[in-house]
Coordinates of C-alpha atoms and ligand atoms in Angstrom, one line a residue:
X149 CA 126.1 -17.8 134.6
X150 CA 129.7 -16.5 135.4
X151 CA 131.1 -18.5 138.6
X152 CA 131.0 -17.4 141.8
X153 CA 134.7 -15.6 142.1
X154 CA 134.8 -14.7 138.4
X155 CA 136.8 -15.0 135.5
X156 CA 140.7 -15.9 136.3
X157 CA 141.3 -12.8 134.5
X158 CA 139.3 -10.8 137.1
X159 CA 140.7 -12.2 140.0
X160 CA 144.5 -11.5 138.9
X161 CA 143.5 -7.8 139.2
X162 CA 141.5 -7.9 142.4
X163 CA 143.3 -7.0 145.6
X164 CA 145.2 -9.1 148.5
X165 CA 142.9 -10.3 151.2
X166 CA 139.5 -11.1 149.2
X167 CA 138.7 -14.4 149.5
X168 CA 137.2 -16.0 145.7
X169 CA 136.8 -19.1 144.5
X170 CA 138.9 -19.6 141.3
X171 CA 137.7 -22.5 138.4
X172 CA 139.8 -24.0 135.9
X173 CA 141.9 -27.0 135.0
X174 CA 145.3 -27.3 136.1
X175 CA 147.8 -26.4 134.1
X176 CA 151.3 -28.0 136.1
X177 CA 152.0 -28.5 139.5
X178 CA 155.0 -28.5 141.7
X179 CA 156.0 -29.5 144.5
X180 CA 158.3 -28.3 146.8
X181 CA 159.4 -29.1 150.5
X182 CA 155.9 -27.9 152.6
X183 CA 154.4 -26.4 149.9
X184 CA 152.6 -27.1 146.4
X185 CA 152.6 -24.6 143.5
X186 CA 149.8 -25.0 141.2
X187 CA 149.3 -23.1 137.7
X188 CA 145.2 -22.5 137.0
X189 CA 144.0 -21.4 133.8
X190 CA 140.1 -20.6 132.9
X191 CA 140.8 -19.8 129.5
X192 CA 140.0 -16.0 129.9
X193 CA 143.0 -14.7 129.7
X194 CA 146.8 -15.8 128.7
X195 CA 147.8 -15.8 131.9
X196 CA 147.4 -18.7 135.0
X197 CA 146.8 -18.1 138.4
X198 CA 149.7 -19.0 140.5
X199 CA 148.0 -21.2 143.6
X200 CA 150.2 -22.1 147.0
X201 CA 149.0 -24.8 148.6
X202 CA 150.5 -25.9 152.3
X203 CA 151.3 -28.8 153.6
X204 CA 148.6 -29.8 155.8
X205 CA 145.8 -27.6 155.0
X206 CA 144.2 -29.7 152.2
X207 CA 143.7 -33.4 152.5
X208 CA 146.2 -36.2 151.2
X209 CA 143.6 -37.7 149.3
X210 CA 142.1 -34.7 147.2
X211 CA 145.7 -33.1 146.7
X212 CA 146.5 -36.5 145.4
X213 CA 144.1 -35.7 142.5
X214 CA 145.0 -32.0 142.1
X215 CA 147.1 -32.5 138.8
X216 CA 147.9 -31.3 135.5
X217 CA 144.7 -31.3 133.4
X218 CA 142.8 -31.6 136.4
X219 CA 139.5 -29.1 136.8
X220 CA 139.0 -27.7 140.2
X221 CA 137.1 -24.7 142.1
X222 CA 139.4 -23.4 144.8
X223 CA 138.9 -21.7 147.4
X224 CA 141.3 -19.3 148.7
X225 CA 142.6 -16.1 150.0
X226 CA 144.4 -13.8 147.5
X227 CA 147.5 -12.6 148.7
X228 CA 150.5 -10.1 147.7
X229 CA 152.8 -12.7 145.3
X230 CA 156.5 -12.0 145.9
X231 CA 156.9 -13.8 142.0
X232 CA 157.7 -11.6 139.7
X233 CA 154.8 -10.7 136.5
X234 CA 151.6 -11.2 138.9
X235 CA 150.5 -9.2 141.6
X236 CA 148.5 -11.5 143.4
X237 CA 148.6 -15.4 144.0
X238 CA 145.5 -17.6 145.7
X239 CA 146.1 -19.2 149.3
X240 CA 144.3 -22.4 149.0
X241 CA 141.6 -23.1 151.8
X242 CA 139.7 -25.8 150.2
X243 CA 140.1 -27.5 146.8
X244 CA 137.0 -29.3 145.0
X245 CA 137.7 -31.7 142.0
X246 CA 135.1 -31.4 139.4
X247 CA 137.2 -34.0 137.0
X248 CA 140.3 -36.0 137.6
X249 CA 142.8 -36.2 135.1
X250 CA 144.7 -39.2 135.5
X251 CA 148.4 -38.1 135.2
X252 CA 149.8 -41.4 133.5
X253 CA 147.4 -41.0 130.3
X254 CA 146.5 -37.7 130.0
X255 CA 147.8 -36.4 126.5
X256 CA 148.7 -32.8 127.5
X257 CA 151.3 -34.1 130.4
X258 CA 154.1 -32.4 128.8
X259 CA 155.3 -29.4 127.2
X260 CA 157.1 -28.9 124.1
X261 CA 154.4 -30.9 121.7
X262 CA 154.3 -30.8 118.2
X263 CA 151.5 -28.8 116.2
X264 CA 150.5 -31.8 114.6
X265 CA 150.2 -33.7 118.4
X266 CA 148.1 -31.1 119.0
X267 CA 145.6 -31.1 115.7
X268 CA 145.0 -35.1 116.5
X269 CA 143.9 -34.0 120.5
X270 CA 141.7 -31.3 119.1
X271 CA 138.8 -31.4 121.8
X272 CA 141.8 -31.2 124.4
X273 CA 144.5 -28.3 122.7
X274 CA 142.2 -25.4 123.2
X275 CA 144.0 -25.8 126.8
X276 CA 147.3 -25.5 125.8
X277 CA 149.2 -21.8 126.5
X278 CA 149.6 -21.6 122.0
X279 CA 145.7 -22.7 121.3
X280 CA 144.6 -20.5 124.3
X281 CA 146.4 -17.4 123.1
X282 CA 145.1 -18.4 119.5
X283 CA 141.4 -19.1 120.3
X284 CA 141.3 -15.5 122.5
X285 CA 142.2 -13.3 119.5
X286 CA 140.4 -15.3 117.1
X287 CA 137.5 -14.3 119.3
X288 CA 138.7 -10.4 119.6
X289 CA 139.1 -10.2 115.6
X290 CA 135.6 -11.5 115.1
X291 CA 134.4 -9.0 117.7
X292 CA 136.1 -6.3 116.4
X293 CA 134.9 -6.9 112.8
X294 CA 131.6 -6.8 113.7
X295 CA 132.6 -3.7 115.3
X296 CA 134.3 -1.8 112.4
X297 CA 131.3 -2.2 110.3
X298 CA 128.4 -1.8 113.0
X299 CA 130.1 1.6 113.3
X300 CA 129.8 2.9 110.4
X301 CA 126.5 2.1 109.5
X302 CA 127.3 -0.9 107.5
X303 CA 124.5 -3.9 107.5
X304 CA 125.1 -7.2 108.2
X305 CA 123.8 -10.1 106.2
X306 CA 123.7 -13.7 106.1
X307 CA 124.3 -15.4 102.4
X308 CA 123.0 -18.3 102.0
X309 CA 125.6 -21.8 102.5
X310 CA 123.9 -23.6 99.8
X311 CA 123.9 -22.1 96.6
X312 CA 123.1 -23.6 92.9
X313 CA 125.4 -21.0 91.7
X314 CA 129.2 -21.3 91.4
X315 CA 130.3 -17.4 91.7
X316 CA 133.1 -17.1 89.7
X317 CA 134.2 -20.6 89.8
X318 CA 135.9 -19.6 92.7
X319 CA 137.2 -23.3 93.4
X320 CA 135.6 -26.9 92.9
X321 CA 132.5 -27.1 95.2
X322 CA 130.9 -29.4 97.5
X323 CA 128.0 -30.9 96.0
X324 CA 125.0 -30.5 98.4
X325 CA 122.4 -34.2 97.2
X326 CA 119.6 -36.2 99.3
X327 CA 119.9 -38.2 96.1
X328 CA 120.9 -41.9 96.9
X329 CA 124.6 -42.6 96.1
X330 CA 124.2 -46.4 96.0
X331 CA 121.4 -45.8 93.3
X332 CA 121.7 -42.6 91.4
X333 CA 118.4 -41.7 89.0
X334 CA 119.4 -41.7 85.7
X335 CA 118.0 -39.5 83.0
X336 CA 116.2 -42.1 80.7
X337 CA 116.6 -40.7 77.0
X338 CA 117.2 -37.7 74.8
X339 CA 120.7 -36.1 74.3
X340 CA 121.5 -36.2 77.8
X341 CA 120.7 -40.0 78.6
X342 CA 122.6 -41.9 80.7
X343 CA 123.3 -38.2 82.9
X344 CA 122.2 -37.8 86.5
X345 CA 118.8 -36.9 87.0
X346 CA 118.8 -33.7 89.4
X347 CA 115.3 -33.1 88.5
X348 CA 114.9 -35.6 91.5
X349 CA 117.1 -34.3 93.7
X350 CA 116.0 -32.3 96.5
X351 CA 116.2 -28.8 95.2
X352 CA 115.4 -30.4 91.8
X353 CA 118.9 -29.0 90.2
X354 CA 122.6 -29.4 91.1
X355 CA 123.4 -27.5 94.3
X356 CA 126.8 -26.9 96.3
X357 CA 128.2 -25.6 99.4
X358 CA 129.1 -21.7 99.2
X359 CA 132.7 -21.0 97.7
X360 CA 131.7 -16.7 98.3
X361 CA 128.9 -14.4 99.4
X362 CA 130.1 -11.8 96.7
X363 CA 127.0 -12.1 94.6
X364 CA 124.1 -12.3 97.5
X365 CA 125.7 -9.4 98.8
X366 CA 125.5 -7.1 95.9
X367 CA 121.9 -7.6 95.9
X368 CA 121.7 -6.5 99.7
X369 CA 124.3 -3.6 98.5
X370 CA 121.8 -2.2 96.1
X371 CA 119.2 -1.8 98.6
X372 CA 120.7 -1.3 101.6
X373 CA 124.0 0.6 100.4
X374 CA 126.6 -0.4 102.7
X375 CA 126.5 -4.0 104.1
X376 CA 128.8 -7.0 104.6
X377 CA 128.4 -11.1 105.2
X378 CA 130.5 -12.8 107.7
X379 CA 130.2 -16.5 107.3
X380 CA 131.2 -19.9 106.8
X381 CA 132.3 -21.0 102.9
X382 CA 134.0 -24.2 101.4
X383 CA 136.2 -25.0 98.7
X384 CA 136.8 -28.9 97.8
X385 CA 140.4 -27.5 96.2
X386 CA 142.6 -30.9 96.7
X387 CA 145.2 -28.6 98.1
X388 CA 147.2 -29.6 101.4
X389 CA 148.6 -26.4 101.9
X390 CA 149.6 -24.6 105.0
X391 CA 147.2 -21.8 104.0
X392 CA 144.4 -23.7 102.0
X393 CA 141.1 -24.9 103.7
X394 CA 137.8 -27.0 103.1
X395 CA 135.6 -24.7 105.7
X396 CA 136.6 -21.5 106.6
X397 CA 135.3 -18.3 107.1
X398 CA 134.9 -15.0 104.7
X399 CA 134.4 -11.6 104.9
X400 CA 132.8 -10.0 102.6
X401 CA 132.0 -6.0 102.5
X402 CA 130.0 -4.5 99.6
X403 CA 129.0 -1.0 99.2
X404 CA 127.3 1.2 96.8
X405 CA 127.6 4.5 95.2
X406 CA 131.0 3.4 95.9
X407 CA 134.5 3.4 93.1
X408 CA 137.7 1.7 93.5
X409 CA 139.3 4.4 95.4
X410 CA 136.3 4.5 97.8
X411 CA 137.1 0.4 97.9
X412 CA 141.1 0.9 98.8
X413 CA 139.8 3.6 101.4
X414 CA 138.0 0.9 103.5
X415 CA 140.1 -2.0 102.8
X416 CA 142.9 0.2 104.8
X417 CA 140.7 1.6 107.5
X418 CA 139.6 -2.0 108.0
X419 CA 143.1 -3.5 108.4
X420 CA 144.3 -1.2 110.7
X421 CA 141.1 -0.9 112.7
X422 CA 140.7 -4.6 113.6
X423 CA 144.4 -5.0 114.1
X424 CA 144.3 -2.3 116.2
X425 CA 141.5 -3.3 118.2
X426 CA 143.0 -7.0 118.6
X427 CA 146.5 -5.2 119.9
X428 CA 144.3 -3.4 122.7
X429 CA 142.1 -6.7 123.4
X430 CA 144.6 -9.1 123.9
X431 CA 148.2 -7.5 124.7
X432 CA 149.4 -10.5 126.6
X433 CA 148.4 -13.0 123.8
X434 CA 150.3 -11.3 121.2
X435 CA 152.9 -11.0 123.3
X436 CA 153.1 -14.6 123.5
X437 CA 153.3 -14.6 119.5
X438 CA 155.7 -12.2 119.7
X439 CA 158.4 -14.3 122.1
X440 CA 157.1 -17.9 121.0
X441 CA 155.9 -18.2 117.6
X442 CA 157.2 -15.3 115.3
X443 CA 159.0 -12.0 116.7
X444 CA 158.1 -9.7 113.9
X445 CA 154.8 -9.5 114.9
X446 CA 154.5 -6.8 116.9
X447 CA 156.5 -4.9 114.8
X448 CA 154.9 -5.7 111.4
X449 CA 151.0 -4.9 113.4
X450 CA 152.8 -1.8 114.4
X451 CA 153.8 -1.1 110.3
X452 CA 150.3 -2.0 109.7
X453 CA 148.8 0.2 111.9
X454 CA 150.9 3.4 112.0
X455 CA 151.5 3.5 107.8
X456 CA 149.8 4.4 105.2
X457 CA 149.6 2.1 102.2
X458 CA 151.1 2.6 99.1
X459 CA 149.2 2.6 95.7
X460 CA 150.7 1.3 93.1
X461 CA 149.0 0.3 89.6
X462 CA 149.6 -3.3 88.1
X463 CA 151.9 -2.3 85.2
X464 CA 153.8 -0.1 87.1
X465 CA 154.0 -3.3 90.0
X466 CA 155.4 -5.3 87.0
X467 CA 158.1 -2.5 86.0
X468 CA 159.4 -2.5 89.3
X469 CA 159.8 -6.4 89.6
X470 CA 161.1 -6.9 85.8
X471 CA 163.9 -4.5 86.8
X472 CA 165.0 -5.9 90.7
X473 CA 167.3 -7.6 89.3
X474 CA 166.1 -10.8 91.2
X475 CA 165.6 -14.3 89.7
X476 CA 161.6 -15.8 90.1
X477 CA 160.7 -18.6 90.3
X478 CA 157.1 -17.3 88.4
X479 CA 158.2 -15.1 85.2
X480 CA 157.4 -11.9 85.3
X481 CA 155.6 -10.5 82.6
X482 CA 152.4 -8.0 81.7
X483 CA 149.6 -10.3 82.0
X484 CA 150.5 -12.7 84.1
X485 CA 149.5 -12.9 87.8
X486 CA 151.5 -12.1 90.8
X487 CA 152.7 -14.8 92.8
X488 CA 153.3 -14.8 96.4
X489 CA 156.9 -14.1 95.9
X490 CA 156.1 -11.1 93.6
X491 CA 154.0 -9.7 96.4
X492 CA 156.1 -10.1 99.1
X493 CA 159.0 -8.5 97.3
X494 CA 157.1 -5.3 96.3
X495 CA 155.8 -5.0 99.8
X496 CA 159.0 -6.2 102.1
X497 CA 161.5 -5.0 99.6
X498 CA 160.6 -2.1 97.7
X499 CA 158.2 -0.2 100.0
X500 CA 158.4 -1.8 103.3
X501 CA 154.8 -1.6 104.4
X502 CA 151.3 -3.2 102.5
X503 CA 150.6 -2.1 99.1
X504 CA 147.5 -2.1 97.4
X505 CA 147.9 -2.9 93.5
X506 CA 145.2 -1.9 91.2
X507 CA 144.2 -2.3 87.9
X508 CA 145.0 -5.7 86.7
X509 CA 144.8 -7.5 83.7
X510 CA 141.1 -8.4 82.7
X511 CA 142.0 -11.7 81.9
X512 CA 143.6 -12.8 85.3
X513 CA 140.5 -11.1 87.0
X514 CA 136.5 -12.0 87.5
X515 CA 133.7 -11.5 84.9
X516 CA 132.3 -8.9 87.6
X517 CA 135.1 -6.5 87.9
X518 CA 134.3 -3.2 86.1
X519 CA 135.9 -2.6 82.9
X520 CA 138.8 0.1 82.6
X521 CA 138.6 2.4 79.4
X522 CA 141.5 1.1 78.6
X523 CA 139.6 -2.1 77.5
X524 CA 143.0 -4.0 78.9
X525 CA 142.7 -3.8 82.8
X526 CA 139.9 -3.8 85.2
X527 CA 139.6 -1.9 88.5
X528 CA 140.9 -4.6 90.6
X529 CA 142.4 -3.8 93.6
X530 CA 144.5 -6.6 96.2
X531 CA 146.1 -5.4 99.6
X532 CA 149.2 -7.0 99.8
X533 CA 151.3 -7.1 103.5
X534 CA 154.8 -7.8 104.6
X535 CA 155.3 -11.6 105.5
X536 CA 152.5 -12.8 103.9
X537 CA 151.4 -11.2 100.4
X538 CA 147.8 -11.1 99.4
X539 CA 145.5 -10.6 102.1
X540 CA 142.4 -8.5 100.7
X541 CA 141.3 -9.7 97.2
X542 CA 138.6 -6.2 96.2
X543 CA 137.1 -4.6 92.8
X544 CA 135.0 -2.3 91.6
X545 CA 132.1 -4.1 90.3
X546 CA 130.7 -3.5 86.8
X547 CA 127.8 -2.1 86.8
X548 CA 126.8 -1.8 83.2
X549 CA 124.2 -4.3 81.8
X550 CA 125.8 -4.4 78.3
X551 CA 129.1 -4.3 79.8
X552 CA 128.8 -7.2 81.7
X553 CA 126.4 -9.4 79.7
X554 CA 129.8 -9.2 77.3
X555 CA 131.8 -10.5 80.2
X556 CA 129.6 -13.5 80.8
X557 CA 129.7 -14.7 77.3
X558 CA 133.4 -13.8 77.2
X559 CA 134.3 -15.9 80.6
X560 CA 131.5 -18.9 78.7
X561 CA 129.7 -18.7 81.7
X562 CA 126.0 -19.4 81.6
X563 CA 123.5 -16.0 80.8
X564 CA 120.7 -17.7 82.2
X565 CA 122.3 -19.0 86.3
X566 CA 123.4 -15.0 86.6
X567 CA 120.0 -14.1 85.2
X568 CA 119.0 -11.8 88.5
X569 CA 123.0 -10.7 88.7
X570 CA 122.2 -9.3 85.6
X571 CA 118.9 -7.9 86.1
X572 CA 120.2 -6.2 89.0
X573 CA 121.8 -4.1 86.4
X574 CA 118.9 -3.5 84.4
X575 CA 116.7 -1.9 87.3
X576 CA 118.2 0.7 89.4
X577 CA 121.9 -0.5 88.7
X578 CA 124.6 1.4 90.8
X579 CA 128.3 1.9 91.4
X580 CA 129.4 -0.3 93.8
X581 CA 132.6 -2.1 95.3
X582 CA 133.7 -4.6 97.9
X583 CA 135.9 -6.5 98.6
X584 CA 136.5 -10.1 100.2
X585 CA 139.4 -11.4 103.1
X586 CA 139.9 -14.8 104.4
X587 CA 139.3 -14.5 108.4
X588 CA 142.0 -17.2 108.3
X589 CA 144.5 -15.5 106.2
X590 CA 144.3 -12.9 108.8
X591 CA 144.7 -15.2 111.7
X592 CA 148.1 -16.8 110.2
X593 CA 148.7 -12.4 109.8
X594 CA 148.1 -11.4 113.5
X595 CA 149.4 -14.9 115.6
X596 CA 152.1 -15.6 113.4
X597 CA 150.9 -19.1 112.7
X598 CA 152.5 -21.2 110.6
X599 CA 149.6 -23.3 109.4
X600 CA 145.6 -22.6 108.9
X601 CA 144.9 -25.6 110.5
X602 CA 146.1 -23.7 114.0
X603 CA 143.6 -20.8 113.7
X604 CA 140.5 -22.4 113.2
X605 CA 139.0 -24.6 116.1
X606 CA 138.1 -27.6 114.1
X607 CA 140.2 -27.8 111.1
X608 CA 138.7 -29.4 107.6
X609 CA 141.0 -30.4 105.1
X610 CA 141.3 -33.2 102.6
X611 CA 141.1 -37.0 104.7
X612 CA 140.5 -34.9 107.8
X613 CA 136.6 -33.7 109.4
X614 CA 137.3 -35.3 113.3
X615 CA 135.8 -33.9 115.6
Ligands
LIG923 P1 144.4 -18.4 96.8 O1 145.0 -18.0 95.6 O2 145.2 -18.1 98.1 O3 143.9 -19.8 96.8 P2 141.9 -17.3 95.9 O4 142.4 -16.5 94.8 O5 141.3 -18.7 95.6 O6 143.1 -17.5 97.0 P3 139.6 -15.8 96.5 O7 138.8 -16.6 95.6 O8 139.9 -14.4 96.1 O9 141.0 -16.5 96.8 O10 138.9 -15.8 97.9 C1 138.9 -14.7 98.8 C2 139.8 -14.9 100.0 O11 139.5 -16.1 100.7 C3 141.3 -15.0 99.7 O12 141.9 -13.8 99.6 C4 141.8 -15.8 100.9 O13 142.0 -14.9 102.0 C5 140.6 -16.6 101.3 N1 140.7 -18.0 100.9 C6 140.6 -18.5 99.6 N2 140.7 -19.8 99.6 C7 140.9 -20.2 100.9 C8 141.0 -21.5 101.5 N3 141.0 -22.6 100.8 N4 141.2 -21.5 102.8 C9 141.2 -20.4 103.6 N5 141.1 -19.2 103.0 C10 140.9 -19.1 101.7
LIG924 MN1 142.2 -20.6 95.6

């Protein structure tokens, strides 16, 4: 049910003399000689209602109450605003107080907190101006996800969370066990004695939490041709970084009769599309990015969308950063991986816009990515952007039972887990590609945030699972 009066956002477009009754929590109030000023925000938009309350027309006692963090239905008539930056503002008639807020110990009193203030009151930041703006376009880039690949035909499936495979040893995983940790089975004899006995455990082998949907998808790929996952995935990595979660959320787009340049093609059209989308969602919230939190945004979301990417293959990436003349950090060499400085410099220094680089190394890369003639590099392909560096992470996948049974042995991973991975390849095998993009990553890209913990609502990390 929508409340009587709609959405805050609604009303700040509707014309002077309606009378609506406007919900939301009180974000400050001032007082002034005869009158009281009194900011409401419903969350559905960045931007408050502006509410002028006279002297004398609401009593002592409830206008006693009406304070920041306060939520309240008023009743009003909307009326030209002489402020500048809204058109209307809401003559108060009546005021009802759903919750008080005492003013003395409420935590969002003041302005100006840290992000970290703000991680410990969770259940209450989603009502600051930052988490607001965040939380809105977090919501738009979901939306227009779904979007992108609903219009163009591609499917969209759910992979399952627990998994007794670890794709690519992404990242240490989450062990998934009814077994009881005070009293662990052991196996009694044989070579592996003394071991854990998973037999008795409730899927009767070792099973994890999801680090990537990769492999689930290809199977959906190669029957449904184009299709994509969207979903939750973990990583135990023990790594407090400002970009590095336990929980977050991949997406994961997988097509058949599909090569690397097919890959690159989509990759781009994606970036720009969702970005694009998000830009005509929620002007005023990047806007708010823009003045408060980072003012390159707009103009790097503008680069992104208005450009279009360079290609540039691995070795010839490497050429250009063994002779900049700069000093690394990471050596640069053939072979070894590029680090986020590498990528920033090829895309902020050398060709000012995103780059995709293609055909890495087989040995920095996954068992799955298709082989290159070569029999050095594989068709790899990572989108790298201004400001941030890796942001898409795609390949070609190989598609060639012999081809890939090599790979497995090579990488020492086990034949017999990727038994139906490989059988895929044995009945009605394809070419196919995808590719796979932290939704987070691409937060910290459009808001300008400065740590992954401020994009997702409920952040996990190591020592931390409140709320
Ligand atoms: P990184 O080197 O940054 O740890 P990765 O090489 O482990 O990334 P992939 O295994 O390719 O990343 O995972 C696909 C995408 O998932 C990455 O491009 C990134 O956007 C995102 N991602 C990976 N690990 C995390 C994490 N711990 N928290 C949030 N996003 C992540
Ligand atoms: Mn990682």
């Amino acid at each position: 049910m929508i409340a009587k009066g709609g959405y805050i956002k609604d009303i700040l477009v509707s014309s002077p003399g309606r009378t609506v009754d406007a919900h939301g929590w009180v974000k400050t109030r001032r007082d002034s000689k005869g009158v009281h000023f009194i900011q409401l925000n419903d969350g559905s938009c960045f931007a408050d209602l502006q509410v002028v309350i006279e002297a004398g027309s609401i009593p002592e006692d409830t206008l006693k109450v009406v304070t920041t963090g306060a939520c309240v239905r008023i009743t009003g008539v909307l009326t030209e605003s002489p402020a500048a930056g809204q058109a209307v503002e809401l003559k108060a008639i009546a005021i009802h107080v759903f919750g008080v807020a005492d003013s003395a110990s409420y935590p969002l009193q003041k302005k100006g907190h840290t992000m970290e203030f703000l991680r410990d009151i969770a259940h209450l930041r989603t009502r600051s101006n930052t988490f607001g703006a965040v939380f809105r376009v977090r919501n738009a880039l979901a939306f227009a996800i779904h979007t992108f690949f609903q219009d163009r035909g591609f499917q969209y499936v759910h992979t399952p969370i627990i998994t007794a495979s670890d794709c690519e040893g992404a990242g240490a995983m989450f062990g998934v066990t009814t077994l009881d940790m005070q009293n662990v089975p052991r196996i009694a004899e044989g070579p592996n004695a003394g071991k854990v006995d998973y037999t008795q455990d409730f899927f009767g082998k070792p099973a994890f939490l999801t680090v990537s949907g990769q492999l689930n998808a290809e199977i959906f790929a190669l029957a449904f041709s184009n299709v994509y996952t969207f979903g939750p995935t973990f990583r135990a990595e023990n790594s407090n970084t400002p970009r590095h979660l336990a929980e977050f959320w991949m997406i994961e787009p997988e097509m058949a009769f599909c090569d690397l340049a097919g890959d690159m093609e989509l990759a781009e059209a994606f970036l720009k599309s969702v970005i694009g989308q998000v830009m005509d969602a929620c002007p005023g919230d990047l806007e708010f990015f823009n003045k408060r939190i980072d003012n390159t945004i707009l103009e790097t979301l503008e680069n992104v969308v208005n450009n279009d990417f360079e290609h540039v293959p691995y070795t010839e990436a490497v050429r250009i950063l063994e002779n900049s003349g700069q000093s690394w950090e990471f050596p640069v060499f053939w072979g070894a991986d590029l680090q986020s400085e590498h990528e920033r410099y090829l895309t902020e220094q050398t060709f000012k816009k995103p780059v995709i680089v293609t055909d890495y190394p087989r040995e920095i890369k996954a068992f799955y990515m298709r082989a290159n003639d070569d029999g050095k590099t594989v068709r790899a392909m990572d989108v790298l952007a201004p400001r941030i560096g890796e942001i898409i992470g795609g390949s070609q996948r190989e598609e060639r039972y012999d081809v890939l049974l090599d790979k497995i042995r090579e990488s020492e991973l086990s034949e017999e887990a990727y038994w139906w991975y490989l059988e895929l390849r044995k009945f009605g095998s394809a070419p196919h590609a995808g590719f796979g993009l932290g939704f987070e990553r691409l937060m910290l890209y459009l808001t300008g945030m400065k740590n992954i913990r401020d994009v997702i609502p409920f952040p996990r990390t190591p020592g931390t699972a409140e709320f």
